[in-house]
Amino acid sequence: VFVFQEGLGSSLFGLDGPTEKTFIHVLVLVFAVAFGLSMDYEVFLLSRMKEA
């Protein structure tokens, strides 16, 4: 958050300075990771229920 609001360390992410934008690819990536983790957890949960 500090990088995007104040611009400190923004050069590490290829930004010119502080920004107020939310990049769409970041939202898609976060959604994909969260969805993948939740599906992985569901598979483990269902496999444990099947074993019992």
PDB file of N, CA and C in Angstrom:
ATOM      1  N   VAL A   1       0.843  -1.190   0.000  1.00  0.00           N
ATOM      2  CA  VAL A   1       0.000   0.000   0.000  1.00  0.00           C
ATOM      3  C   VAL A   1       0.880   1.241   0.000  1.00  0.00           C
ATOM      4  N   PHE A   2       1.941   1.222   0.789  1.00  0.00           N
ATOM      5  CA  PHE A   2       2.828   2.382   0.875  1.00  0.00           C
ATOM      6  C   PHE A   2       3.484   2.677  -0.471  1.00  0.00           C
ATOM      7  N   VAL A   3       3.781   1.623  -1.223  1.00  0.00           N
ATOM      8  CA  VAL A   3       4.402   1.817  -2.538  1.00  0.00           C
ATOM      9  C   VAL A   3       3.453   2.552  -3.467  1.00  0.00           C
ATOM     10  N   PHE A   4       2.183   2.160  -3.469  1.00  0.00           N
ATOM     11  CA  PHE A   4       1.233   2.759  -4.400  1.00  0.00           C
ATOM     12  C   PHE A   4       0.768   4.135  -3.950  1.00  0.00           C
ATOM     13  N   GLN A   5       0.650   4.359  -2.640  1.00  0.00           N
ATOM     14  CA  GLN A   5       0.161   5.651  -2.169  1.00  0.00           C
ATOM     15  C   GLN A   5       1.249   6.709  -2.122  1.00  0.00           C
ATOM     16  N   GLU A   6       2.431   6.350  -1.660  1.00  0.00           N
ATOM     17  CA  GLU A   6       3.511   7.322  -1.487  1.00  0.00           C
ATOM     18  C   GLU A   6       4.568   7.249  -2.589  1.00  0.00           C
ATOM     19  N   GLY A   7       4.626   6.143  -3.305  1.00  0.00           N
ATOM     20  CA  GLY A   7       5.589   6.016  -4.392  1.00  0.00           C
ATOM     21  C   GLY A   7       6.957   5.542  -3.954  1.00  0.00           C
ATOM     22  N   LEU A   8       7.125   5.185  -2.687  1.00  0.00           N
ATOM     23  CA  LEU A   8       8.421   4.718  -2.201  1.00  0.00           C
ATOM     24  C   LEU A   8       8.672   3.293  -2.695  1.00  0.00           C
ATOM     25  N   GLY A   9       9.744   3.090  -3.419  1.00  0.00           N
ATOM     26  CA  GLY A   9      10.060   1.782  -3.977  1.00  0.00           C
ATOM     27  C   GLY A   9       9.266   1.459  -5.229  1.00  0.00           C
ATOM     28  N   SER A  10       8.645   2.458  -5.817  1.00  0.00           N
ATOM     29  CA  SER A  10       7.819   2.210  -7.003  1.00  0.00           C
ATOM     30  C   SER A  10       8.650   1.769  -8.203  1.00  0.00           C
ATOM     31  N   SER A  11       9.924   2.125  -8.224  1.00  0.00           N
ATOM     32  CA  SER A  11      10.771   1.720  -9.349  1.00  0.00           C
ATOM     33  C   SER A  11      10.970   0.204  -9.380  1.00  0.00           C
ATOM     34  N   LEU A  12      10.820  -0.458  -8.242  1.00  0.00           N
ATOM     35  CA  LEU A  12      10.929  -1.915  -8.207  1.00  0.00           C
ATOM     36  C   LEU A  12       9.805  -2.580  -8.988  1.00  0.00           C
ATOM     37  N   PHE A  13       8.663  -1.920  -9.070  1.00  0.00           N
ATOM     38  CA  PHE A  13       7.501  -2.460  -9.762  1.00  0.00           C
ATOM     39  C   PHE A  13       7.289  -1.816 -11.129  1.00  0.00           C
ATOM     40  N   GLY A  14       8.217  -0.999 -11.570  1.00  0.00           N
ATOM     41  CA  GLY A  14       8.117  -0.373 -12.876  1.00  0.00           C
ATOM     42  C   GLY A  14       7.167   0.806 -12.918  1.00  0.00           C
ATOM     43  N   LEU A  15       6.903   1.428 -11.783  1.00  0.00           N
ATOM     44  CA  LEU A  15       6.015   2.588 -11.728  1.00  0.00           C
ATOM     45  C   LEU A  15       6.841   3.863 -11.683  1.00  0.00           C
ATOM     46  N   ASP A  16       6.263   4.960 -12.149  1.00  0.00           N
ATOM     47  CA  ASP A  16       6.966   6.240 -12.151  1.00  0.00           C
ATOM     48  C   ASP A  16       6.862   6.964 -10.817  1.00  0.00           C
ATOM     49  N   GLY A  17       5.824   6.739 -10.075  1.00  0.00           N
ATOM     50  CA  GLY A  17       5.613   7.428  -8.804  1.00  0.00           C
ATOM     51  C   GLY A  17       4.335   6.941  -8.158  1.00  0.00           C
ATOM     52  N   PRO A  18       3.788   7.734  -7.248  1.00  0.00           N
ATOM     53  CA  PRO A  18       2.546   7.323  -6.592  1.00  0.00           C
ATOM     54  C   PRO A  18       1.404   7.220  -7.602  1.00  0.00           C
ATOM     55  N   THR A  19       0.510   6.307  -7.361  1.00  0.00           N
ATOM     56  CA  THR A  19      -0.616   6.104  -8.275  1.00  0.00           C
ATOM     57  C   THR A  19      -1.872   5.800  -7.477  1.00  0.00           C
ATOM     58  N   GLU A  20      -2.989   6.115  -8.037  1.00  0.00           N
ATOM     59  CA  GLU A  20      -4.278   5.835  -7.409  1.00  0.00           C
ATOM     60  C   GLU A  20      -5.022   4.732  -8.151  1.00  0.00           C
ATOM     61  N   LYS A  21      -4.430   4.178  -9.191  1.00  0.00           N
ATOM     62  CA  LYS A  21      -5.090   3.178 -10.018  1.00  0.00           C
ATOM     63  C   LYS A  21      -4.950   1.788  -9.413  1.00  0.00           C
ATOM     64  N   THR A  22      -5.954   0.976  -9.648  1.00  0.00           N
ATOM     65  CA  THR A  22      -5.868  -0.445  -9.347  1.00  0.00           C
ATOM     66  C   THR A  22      -5.747  -1.156 -10.687  1.00  0.00           C
ATOM     67  N   PHE A  23      -4.659  -1.845 -10.871  1.00  0.00           N
ATOM     68  CA  PHE A  23      -4.414  -2.492 -12.147  1.00  0.00           C
ATOM     69  C   PHE A  23      -5.256  -3.752 -12.261  1.00  0.00           C
ATOM     70  N   ILE A  24      -5.881  -3.935 -13.414  1.00  0.00           N
ATOM     71  CA  ILE A  24      -6.798  -5.052 -13.613  1.00  0.00           C
ATOM     72  C   ILE A  24      -6.070  -6.387 -13.545  1.00  0.00           C
ATOM     73  N   HIS A  25      -4.824  -6.443 -13.997  1.00  0.00           N
ATOM     74  CA  HIS A  25      -4.120  -7.723 -13.955  1.00  0.00           C
ATOM     75  C   HIS A  25      -3.810  -8.146 -12.524  1.00  0.00           C
ATOM     76  N   VAL A  26      -3.672  -7.205 -11.617  1.00  0.00           N
ATOM     77  CA  VAL A  26      -3.457  -7.542 -10.208  1.00  0.00           C
ATOM     78  C   VAL A  26      -4.727  -8.161  -9.629  1.00  0.00           C
ATOM     79  N   LEU A  27      -5.882  -7.592  -9.961  1.00  0.00           N
ATOM     80  CA  LEU A  27      -7.142  -8.144  -9.479  1.00  0.00           C
ATOM     81  C   LEU A  27      -7.382  -9.550 -10.019  1.00  0.00           C
ATOM     82  N   VAL A  28      -7.073  -9.752 -11.295  1.00  0.00           N
ATOM     83  CA  VAL A  28      -7.250 -11.074 -11.897  1.00  0.00           C
ATOM     84  C   VAL A  28      -6.312 -12.078 -11.247  1.00  0.00           C
ATOM     85  N   LEU A  29      -5.077 -11.688 -11.002  1.00  0.00           N
ATOM     86  CA  LEU A  29      -4.108 -12.580 -10.375  1.00  0.00           C
ATOM     87  C   LEU A  29      -4.527 -12.950  -8.957  1.00  0.00           C
ATOM     88  N   VAL A  30      -4.981 -11.981  -8.183  1.00  0.00           N
ATOM     89  CA  VAL A  30      -5.430 -12.251  -6.815  1.00  0.00           C
ATOM     90  C   VAL A  30      -6.634 -13.187  -6.829  1.00  0.00           C
ATOM     91  N   PHE A  31      -7.581 -12.942  -7.731  1.00  0.00           N
ATOM     92  CA  PHE A  31      -8.744 -13.819  -7.832  1.00  0.00           C
ATOM     93  C   PHE A  31      -8.330 -15.239  -8.211  1.00  0.00           C
ATOM     94  N   ALA A  32      -7.414 -15.374  -9.168  1.00  0.00           N
ATOM     95  CA  ALA A  32      -6.981 -16.698  -9.612  1.00  0.00           C
ATOM     96  C   ALA A  32      -6.279 -17.461  -8.494  1.00  0.00           C
ATOM     97  N   VAL A  33      -5.428 -16.795  -7.739  1.00  0.00           N
ATOM     98  CA  VAL A  33      -4.727 -17.450  -6.632  1.00  0.00           C
ATOM     99  C   VAL A  33      -5.712 -17.853  -5.539  1.00  0.00           C
ATOM    100  N   ALA A  34      -6.630 -16.958  -5.184  1.00  0.00           N
ATOM    101  CA  ALA A  34      -7.622 -17.273  -4.150  1.00  0.00           C
ATOM    102  C   ALA A  34      -8.521 -18.425  -4.590  1.00  0.00           C
ATOM    103  N   PHE A  35      -8.942 -18.421  -5.840  1.00  0.00           N
ATOM    104  CA  PHE A  35      -9.785 -19.498  -6.355  1.00  0.00           C
ATOM    105  C   PHE A  35      -9.021 -20.820  -6.363  1.00  0.00           C
ATOM    106  N   GLY A  36      -7.773 -20.789  -6.795  1.00  0.00           N
ATOM    107  CA  GLY A  36      -6.960 -22.000  -6.818  1.00  0.00           C
ATOM    108  C   GLY A  36      -6.741 -22.580  -5.434  1.00  0.00           C
ATOM    109  N   LEU A  37      -6.463 -21.737  -4.469  1.00  0.00           N
ATOM    110  CA  LEU A  37      -6.270 -22.222  -3.101  1.00  0.00           C
ATOM    111  C   LEU A  37      -7.554 -22.781  -2.517  1.00  0.00           C
ATOM    112  N   SER A  38      -8.673 -22.145  -2.790  1.00  0.00           N
ATOM    113  CA  SER A  38      -9.936 -22.641  -2.245  1.00  0.00           C
ATOM    114  C   SER A  38     -10.323 -23.972  -2.887  1.00  0.00           C
ATOM    115  N   MET A  39     -10.065 -24.151  -4.174  1.00  0.00           N
ATOM    116  CA  MET A  39     -10.380 -25.422  -4.827  1.00  0.00           C
ATOM    117  C   MET A  39      -9.448 -26.522  -4.336  1.00  0.00           C
ATOM    118  N   ASP A  40      -8.190 -26.193  -4.102  1.00  0.00           N
ATOM    119  CA  ASP A  40      -7.242 -27.166  -3.581  1.00  0.00           C
ATOM    120  C   ASP A  40      -7.686 -27.635  -2.202  1.00  0.00           C
ATOM    121  N   TYR A  41      -8.115 -26.715  -1.363  1.00  0.00           N
ATOM    122  CA  TYR A  41      -8.597 -27.065  -0.029  1.00  0.00           C
ATOM    123  C   TYR A  41      -9.839 -27.945  -0.132  1.00  0.00           C
ATOM    124  N   GLU A  42     -10.719 -27.641  -1.069  1.00  0.00           N
ATOM    125  CA  GLU A  42     -11.942 -28.424  -1.252  1.00  0.00           C
ATOM    126  C   GLU A  42     -11.608 -29.858  -1.661  1.00  0.00           C
ATOM    127  N   VAL A  43     -10.632 -30.039  -2.530  1.00  0.00           N
ATOM    128  CA  VAL A  43     -10.237 -31.381  -2.962  1.00  0.00           C
ATOM    129  C   VAL A  43      -9.698 -32.175  -1.782  1.00  0.00           C
ATOM    130  N   PHE A  44      -8.851 -31.570  -0.963  1.00  0.00           N
ATOM    131  CA  PHE A  44      -8.325 -32.274   0.201  1.00  0.00           C
ATOM    132  C   PHE A  44      -9.429 -32.605   1.197  1.00  0.00           C
ATOM    133  N   LEU A  45     -10.357 -31.693   1.394  1.00  0.00           N
ATOM    134  CA  LEU A  45     -11.456 -31.919   2.327  1.00  0.00           C
ATOM    135  C   LEU A  45     -12.338 -33.065   1.853  1.00  0.00           C
ATOM    136  N   LEU A  46     -12.678 -33.077   0.573  1.00  0.00           N
ATOM    137  CA  LEU A  46     -13.529 -34.144   0.047  1.00  0.00           C
ATOM    138  C   LEU A  46     -12.816 -35.489   0.038  1.00  0.00           C
ATOM    139  N   SER A  47     -11.522 -35.504  -0.221  1.00  0.00           N
ATOM    140  CA  SER A  47     -10.794 -36.773  -0.214  1.00  0.00           C
ATOM    141  C   SER A  47     -10.710 -37.346   1.197  1.00  0.00           C
ATOM    142  N   ARG A  48     -10.604 -36.498   2.204  1.00  0.00           N
ATOM    143  CA  ARG A  48     -10.589 -36.970   3.594  1.00  0.00           C
ATOM    144  C   ARG A  48     -11.959 -37.495   4.001  1.00  0.00           C
ATOM    145  N   MET A  49     -13.014 -36.872   3.509  1.00  0.00           N
ATOM    146  CA  MET A  49     -14.360 -37.343   3.824  1.00  0.00           C
ATOM    147  C   MET A  49     -14.613 -38.701   3.166  1.00  0.00           C
ATOM    148  N   LYS A  50     -14.069 -38.898   1.968  1.00  0.00           N
ATOM    149  CA  LYS A  50     -14.246 -40.164   1.262  1.00  0.00           C
ATOM    150  C   LYS A  50     -13.507 -41.293   1.975  1.00  0.00           C
ATOM    151  N   GLU A  51     -12.339 -40.996   2.558  1.00  0.00           N
ATOM    152  CA  GLU A  51     -11.559 -42.002   3.270  1.00  0.00           C
ATOM    153  C   GLU A  51     -12.246 -42.453   4.548  1.00  0.00           C
ATOM    154  N   ALA A  52     -12.970 -41.558   5.183  1.00  0.00           N
ATOM    155  CA  ALA A  52     -13.584 -41.876   6.484  1.00  0.00           C
ATOM    156  C   ALA A  52     -14.810 -42.738   6.372  1.00  0.00           C
TER     157      ALA A  52
END
